[in-house]
Coordinates of C-alpha atoms in Angstrom, one line a residue:
X1 CA 31.7 -30.0 -11.4
X2 CA 28.6 -28.0 -12.4
X3 CA 28.8 -24.3 -13.1
X4 CA 26.5 -23.4 -10.3
X5 CA 28.5 -25.3 -7.7
X6 CA 31.7 -23.8 -9.1
X7 CA 30.3 -20.3 -8.7
X8 CA 29.2 -21.2 -5.2
X9 CA 32.6 -22.4 -4.2
X10 CA 34.3 -19.4 -5.7
X11 CA 31.9 -17.0 -3.9
X12 CA 32.6 -18.8 -0.6
X13 CA 36.4 -18.5 -1.2
X14 CA 35.8 -14.8 -1.9
X15 CA 33.9 -14.2 1.3
X16 CA 36.6 -16.1 3.4
X17 CA 39.4 -14.1 1.7
X18 CA 37.6 -10.8 2.5
X19 CA 36.9 -11.8 6.1
X20 CA 40.4 -12.9 7.0
X21 CA 42.5 -10.6 4.9
X22 CA 40.6 -7.3 4.9
X23 CA 39.0 -7.6 8.4
X24 CA 41.6 -9.2 10.5
X25 CA 40.4 -7.5 13.7
X26 CA 36.9 -8.8 13.2
X27 CA 35.3 -5.4 13.3
X28 CA 32.6 -6.3 10.8
X29 CA 33.7 -3.4 8.4
X30 CA 36.1 -3.3 5.5
X31 CA 38.0 -0.2 4.3
X32 CA 36.6 1.0 1.0
X33 CA 40.1 1.5 -0.5
X34 CA 41.2 -2.1 0.2
X35 CA 37.8 -3.5 -0.9
X36 CA 37.9 -1.6 -4.2
X37 CA 41.4 -2.8 -4.9
X38 CA 40.4 -6.4 -4.2
X39 CA 37.3 -6.3 -6.4
X40 CA 39.2 -4.8 -9.4
X41 CA 42.3 -7.1 -9.2
X42 CA 41.1 -10.3 -7.7
X43 CA 41.7 -13.6 -9.6
X44 CA 38.5 -15.4 -8.7
X45 CA 36.0 -15.9 -11.5
X46 CA 32.8 -14.4 -10.0
X47 CA 29.5 -13.8 -11.7
X48 CA 29.9 -10.4 -13.7
X49 CA 26.5 -9.2 -12.3
X50 CA 27.8 -9.8 -8.8
X51 CA 31.0 -7.9 -9.6
X52 CA 28.8 -5.0 -10.7
X53 CA 26.9 -5.2 -7.4
X54 CA 30.1 -5.1 -5.4
X55 CA 31.4 -2.0 -7.2
X56 CA 28.1 -0.3 -6.9
X57 CA 28.1 -1.1 -3.2
X58 CA 31.5 0.6 -2.8
X59 CA 30.5 3.6 -4.9
X60 CA 27.3 4.2 -2.9
X61 CA 29.1 4.2 0.5
X62 CA 30.0 7.6 2.0
X63 CA 31.4 6.5 5.3
X64 CA 34.7 5.0 4.0
X65 CA 33.9 1.5 5.0
X66 CA 31.8 -1.5 3.8
X67 CA 29.7 -3.6 6.2
X68 CA 30.7 -7.3 5.8
X69 CA 27.1 -8.4 6.7
X70 CA 25.6 -6.1 4.2
X71 CA 28.0 -7.5 1.6
X72 CA 26.8 -11.0 2.4
X73 CA 23.2 -10.0 2.1
X74 CA 23.6 -8.3 -1.2
X75 CA 25.6 -11.2 -2.7
X76 CA 23.2 -13.9 -1.4
X77 CA 19.5 -14.3 -2.1
X78 CA 18.3 -12.6 1.1
X79 CA 17.6 -9.3 -0.5
X80 CA 14.7 -8.9 -2.9
X81 CA 15.4 -8.9 -6.6
X82 CA 14.3 -5.3 -6.9
X83 CA 16.8 -4.2 -4.2
X84 CA 19.6 -6.2 -5.9
X85 CA 18.8 -4.6 -9.2
X86 CA 19.0 -1.2 -7.7
X87 CA 22.4 -1.9 -6.2
X88 CA 23.6 -3.4 -9.5
X89 CA 22.5 -0.2 -11.3
X90 CA 24.7 1.8 -8.9
X91 CA 24.4 5.6 -9.2
X92 CA 21.8 5.3 -11.9
X93 CA 19.2 4.0 -9.4
X94 CA 20.5 4.3 -5.9
X95 CA 21.6 7.8 -5.2
X96 CA 24.9 8.4 -3.4
X97 CA 24.0 11.6 -1.6
X98 CA 23.1 11.4 2.1
X99 CA 19.4 12.1 2.4
X100 CA 19.9 14.8 5.0
X101 CA 21.9 16.8 2.4
X102 CA 19.1 16.8 -0.2
X103 CA 17.4 20.1 -0.6
X104 CA 14.3 21.4 -2.4
X105 CA 12.1 18.6 -1.2
X106 CA 8.3 18.9 -1.0
X107 CA 6.3 18.3 2.2
X108 CA 5.6 14.6 1.4
X109 CA 9.2 13.8 0.5
X110 CA 10.4 15.4 3.7
X111 CA 8.0 13.2 5.6
X112 CA 9.3 10.2 3.7
X113 CA 12.8 11.1 4.6
X114 CA 11.8 11.5 8.2
X115 CA 10.2 8.0 8.2
X116 CA 13.3 6.5 6.6
X117 CA 15.5 7.8 9.4
X118 CA 13.0 6.9 12.1
X119 CA 12.7 3.2 11.0
X120 CA 15.7 2.1 9.0
X121 CA 19.2 1.6 10.5
X122 CA 21.2 1.5 7.2
X123 CA 21.9 4.4 4.9
X124 CA 21.7 2.1 1.9
X125 CA 18.2 1.0 3.0
X126 CA 17.2 4.6 3.7
X127 CA 18.2 5.8 0.2
X128 CA 16.6 2.9 -1.4
X129 CA 13.3 3.4 0.4
X130 CA 13.4 7.2 -0.2
X131 CA 13.9 7.0 -3.9
X132 CA 11.6 4.0 -4.5
X133 CA 8.8 5.1 -2.2
X134 CA 5.3 5.2 -3.8
X135 CA 2.0 6.2 -2.2
X136 CA 0.4 3.1 -3.5
X137 CA -0.7 1.2 -1.6
X138 CA -1.1 3.8 1.1
X139 CA -0.7 2.9 4.8
X140 CA -4.4 2.4 5.5
X141 CA -4.4 -0.5 7.9
X142 CA -3.4 1.3 11.1
X143 CA -5.5 4.4 10.1
X144 CA -8.6 2.3 9.5
X145 CA -8.2 0.4 12.8
X146 CA -7.7 3.6 14.7
X147 CA -10.8 5.3 13.1
X148 CA -13.0 2.2 13.9
X149 CA -11.8 2.2 17.5
X150 CA -12.6 5.9 17.9
X151 CA -16.1 5.4 16.3
X152 CA -16.9 2.4 18.5
X153 CA -15.8 4.3 21.6
X154 CA -17.8 7.3 20.7
X155 CA -20.9 5.2 20.1
X156 CA -20.6 3.5 23.5
X157 CA -19.7 6.7 25.2
X158 CA -22.9 8.4 23.9
X159 CA -25.0 5.3 24.7
X160 CA -23.7 4.9 28.3
X161 CA -23.1 8.6 28.9
X162 CA -19.7 7.6 30.3
X163 CA -16.3 8.3 28.9
X164 CA -13.9 6.8 31.5
X165 CA -14.0 3.4 33.2
X166 CA -16.8 2.2 30.8
X167 CA -16.2 -1.4 31.9
X168 CA -18.1 -0.7 35.1
X169 CA -21.3 -0.3 33.2
X170 CA -23.1 -3.6 32.7
X171 CA -24.3 -2.6 29.3
X172 CA -20.7 -2.2 28.1
X173 CA -19.8 -5.8 29.0
X174 CA -22.8 -7.0 27.0
X175 CA -21.2 -5.8 23.8
X176 CA -20.7 -8.6 21.2
X177 CA -17.2 -7.2 20.7
X178 CA -15.8 -7.8 24.2
X179 CA -13.9 -11.0 25.0
X180 CA -15.5 -12.7 28.0
X181 CA -14.6 -16.2 29.1
X182 CA -18.3 -17.1 29.2
X183 CA -18.5 -16.3 25.5
X184 CA -15.2 -17.8 24.4
X185 CA -17.0 -20.2 21.9
X186 CA -17.8 -17.0 19.9
X187 CA -14.4 -17.0 18.1
X188 CA -14.6 -13.5 16.7
X189 CA -14.4 -12.1 20.2
X190 CA -10.7 -13.1 20.3
X191 CA -10.1 -10.4 17.7
X192 CA -13.0 -7.9 18.1
X193 CA -12.1 -6.9 21.6
X194 CA -9.4 -4.7 20.1
X195 CA -12.2 -2.2 19.1
X196 CA -13.4 -1.7 22.7
X197 CA -11.6 0.4 25.4
X198 CA -11.8 0.9 29.1
X199 CA -12.0 4.6 28.7
X200 CA -10.7 7.7 27.0
X201 CA -7.3 7.4 28.6
X202 CA -6.7 3.9 27.2
X203 CA -8.0 4.8 23.7
X204 CA -5.9 8.0 23.6
X205 CA -2.8 6.1 24.6
X206 CA -3.3 3.3 22.1
X207 CA -4.4 5.5 19.2
X208 CA -1.4 7.9 19.7
X209 CA 1.1 5.0 19.7
X210 CA -0.6 3.3 16.7
X211 CA -0.4 6.4 14.6
X212 CA 3.1 7.6 15.7
X213 CA 4.8 4.2 15.4
X214 CA 2.4 2.0 13.3
X215 CA 2.0 4.3 10.3
X216 CA 5.7 4.8 9.7
X217 CA 6.3 1.1 10.1
X218 CA 3.5 0.3 7.6
X219 CA 4.9 2.9 5.2
X220 CA 8.3 1.1 5.2
X221 CA 7.4 -2.6 5.7
X222 CA 4.0 -2.7 3.9
X223 CA 0.5 -3.4 5.0
X224 CA 0.8 -7.2 4.9
X225 CA 3.7 -7.5 7.4
X226 CA 2.5 -4.8 9.8
X227 CA -1.1 -6.0 9.8
X228 CA 0.1 -9.6 10.4
X229 CA 2.2 -8.4 13.3
X230 CA -0.6 -6.3 14.8
X231 CA -3.2 -9.0 14.5
X232 CA -0.8 -11.6 15.9
X233 CA -0.4 -9.5 18.9
X234 CA -4.1 -9.1 19.3
X235 CA -4.8 -12.8 19.0
X236 CA -1.9 -13.7 21.3
X237 CA -3.3 -11.2 23.9
X238 CA -6.7 -12.8 24.1
X239 CA -5.4 -16.3 24.0
X240 CA -2.9 -15.6 26.8
X241 CA -5.6 -14.1 29.0
X242 CA -7.8 -17.2 28.4
X243 CA -4.9 -19.3 29.7
X244 CA -3.3 -17.2 32.5
X245 CA -6.2 -15.1 33.8
X246 CA -9.1 -17.4 33.0
X247 CA -11.9 -15.5 34.7
X248 CA -11.1 -12.1 33.2
X249 CA -12.5 -10.3 30.1
X250 CA -10.3 -8.4 27.7
X251 CA -10.8 -5.0 26.0
X252 CA -8.5 -2.7 24.1
X253 CA -6.0 -2.9 21.3
X254 CA -3.0 -3.1 23.6
X255 CA -1.9 -6.5 22.4
X256 CA -1.4 -5.2 18.8
X257 CA 0.0 -1.8 20.0
X258 CA 2.6 -3.4 22.3
X259 CA 3.6 -5.8 19.5
X260 CA 4.4 -2.8 17.2
X261 CA 6.1 -0.8 19.9
X262 CA 8.2 -3.6 21.3
X263 CA 9.3 -4.6 17.9
X264 CA 10.3 -1.1 17.0
X265 CA 12.1 -0.5 20.3
X266 CA 13.9 -3.8 20.1
X267 CA 15.0 -3.0 16.5
X268 CA 16.3 0.4 17.6
X269 CA 18.3 -1.2 20.4
X270 CA 19.7 -3.9 18.2
X271 CA 20.8 -1.3 15.6
X272 CA 21.6 1.5 18.0
X273 CA 24.8 2.7 16.1
X274 CA 23.0 2.8 12.7
X275 CA 19.8 4.5 13.8
X276 CA 19.8 8.3 13.1
X277 CA 16.5 9.3 14.7
X278 CA 17.1 12.4 16.9
X279 CA 17.0 12.1 20.7
X280 CA 16.7 8.4 20.4
X281 CA 17.8 7.7 24.0
X282 CA 15.4 10.2 25.5
X283 CA 12.6 8.9 23.3
X284 CA 13.4 5.3 24.2
X285 CA 13.2 6.1 28.0
X286 CA 10.0 8.1 27.5
X287 CA 8.4 5.2 25.5
X288 CA 9.4 2.6 28.1
X289 CA 8.0 4.8 31.0
X290 CA 4.7 5.4 29.2
X291 CA 4.3 1.7 28.3
X292 CA 5.2 0.6 31.8
X293 CA 2.8 3.1 33.3
X294 CA 0.0 1.8 31.1
X295 CA 0.7 -1.8 32.2
X296 CA 0.7 -0.6 35.8
X297 CA -2.6 1.1 35.4
X298 CA -4.1 -2.0 33.9
X299 CA -2.8 -4.1 36.8
X300 CA -4.3 -1.7 39.3
X301 CA -7.7 -1.7 37.6
X302 CA -7.6 -5.6 37.5
X303 CA -6.8 -6.2 41.1
X304 CA -7.9 -3.0 42.9
X305 CA -11.0 -1.7 41.0
X306 CA -11.8 1.9 42.2
X307 CA -15.6 1.2 41.7
X308 CA -17.9 -1.7 42.6
X309 CA -18.2 -4.1 39.7
X310 CA -20.3 -7.2 39.0
X311 CA -17.3 -9.2 37.9
X312 CA -13.5 -9.3 37.3
X313 CA -12.1 -6.3 35.4
X314 CA -10.2 -6.7 32.1
X315 CA -6.9 -8.4 32.3
X316 CA -3.5 -6.8 31.7
X317 CA -1.9 -10.0 30.2
X318 CA -2.7 -8.9 26.6
X319 CA -0.1 -6.1 27.0
X320 CA 2.7 -8.6 28.0
X321 CA 1.9 -11.1 25.4
X322 CA 1.8 -8.4 22.7
X323 CA 5.3 -7.4 23.8
X324 CA 6.5 -10.9 23.5
X325 CA 5.1 -11.2 19.9
X326 CA 6.8 -7.9 19.1
X327 CA 10.2 -8.9 20.4
X328 CA 10.1 -12.3 18.6
X329 CA 8.1 -12.1 15.4
X330 CA 8.1 -8.3 15.1
X331 CA 11.8 -7.9 15.5
X332 CA 12.5 -10.4 12.7
X333 CA 10.0 -8.6 10.4
X334 CA 11.6 -5.2 11.0
X335 CA 15.1 -6.5 10.5
X336 CA 14.1 -8.0 7.2
X337 CA 13.5 -4.9 5.1
X338 CA 13.4 -5.9 1.4
X339 CA 14.2 -9.5 2.4
X340 CA 12.1 -12.6 1.9
X341 CA 10.9 -14.0 5.2
X342 CA 10.1 -17.3 3.6
X343 CA 13.7 -18.0 2.9
X344 CA 14.8 -17.5 6.5
X345 CA 14.9 -20.5 8.9
X346 CA 14.2 -18.3 11.9
X347 CA 11.0 -17.1 10.4
X348 CA 9.6 -20.6 10.2
X349 CA 10.8 -21.4 13.7
X350 CA 8.7 -18.4 14.9
X351 CA 5.7 -19.4 12.8
X352 CA 5.9 -23.0 14.1
X353 CA 6.1 -21.7 17.7
X354 CA 3.1 -19.4 17.2
X355 CA 1.0 -22.2 15.6
X356 CA 2.0 -24.5 18.5
X357 CA 0.9 -21.9 21.0
X358 CA -2.3 -21.4 19.0
X359 CA -3.2 -25.1 19.1
X360 CA -2.4 -25.4 22.8
X361 CA -4.6 -22.4 23.5
X362 CA -7.5 -24.0 21.5
X363 CA -7.3 -27.2 23.4
X364 CA -6.9 -25.3 26.7
X365 CA -10.1 -23.3 26.0
X366 CA -12.0 -26.5 25.1
X367 CA -11.0 -28.8 28.0
X368 CA -9.1 -26.9 30.8
X369 CA -12.0 -24.8 32.2
X370 CA -14.0 -27.9 33.1
X371 CA -11.1 -30.0 34.1
X372 CA -9.8 -27.3 36.5
X373 CA -13.3 -26.4 37.7
X374 CA -12.8 -22.7 37.0
X375 CA -15.8 -20.7 38.3
X376 CA -16.5 -18.3 35.4
X377 CA -18.5 -15.3 36.2
X378 CA -21.9 -15.4 34.4
X379 CA -21.7 -13.6 31.1
X380 CA -23.7 -10.4 31.0

């Protein structure tokens, strides 16, 4: 038997022993005293580096119990190598003190601590993020998107001399950024519509949520993952409208915003006991009310426009498809802090599903409009 296979079998036996002997009630947690005694006196020949990781995990725990799932993640390859090295180094790298007990912090470090408690459900993850956080690269994606959206809105507001319900102005719909079914051959419109907004109320709502939720998420999970999630929500929004509301245009960054918000809210619900953000229930209810109100407003503008218009008003389906992207792709991203997505089967299932949807939408946009005889309003 090879050494690698032997270690694998020994590790499996170790997990099984822990699960059935130290957690007979299937609570998911193991008492620190029992776990320490097992690690120090067990007869299985485990990798010495993994033994160090186990002891460091126990030493860094302040709640008197070890999470079985956290143990599995640390001992397997799910966690990044840098995270495992920090655990193996124990107190030398990963501080034991609860972050809320640390004093003498500067303004930026206090903000980092606030972000850690807002986003991460595990104290080990929070301490790791806090002590390893660097301002390079800075969270610039959400900030740049928001600034560009404000600049574009200001330009059109000055040009049209109108700051609310801009979509009722014919010149607004002539913008090369707006998605219009008559211009769907211009591929960039499936993305660029996120820079246009119906009015000041939609821009303010989206910008506020982007900055309040998107920036902390980008600080913790990085620019690549959060930009991927945001843009996936934007693309899914325009493609969904082209399939389900074929005569309607689309404006606003709601697809990306709802992808971020839905992913974060779903992550909070899935890790409710571990989240330490203050007033989380009240904030959850407030966020759901605001998001539902925005969807209701979009539905009202779509089907009961308050002013005469030359064609259909922007669709609300981008909001809903963005939420679906957030609950599926986004939730997996947020639950995989310091873990490799490429090594998770569920990640590839989601990627395959999104690519399948993308290919279906492309064929739909090429053939369905003519086959179904959809009367598209003339493009402005």
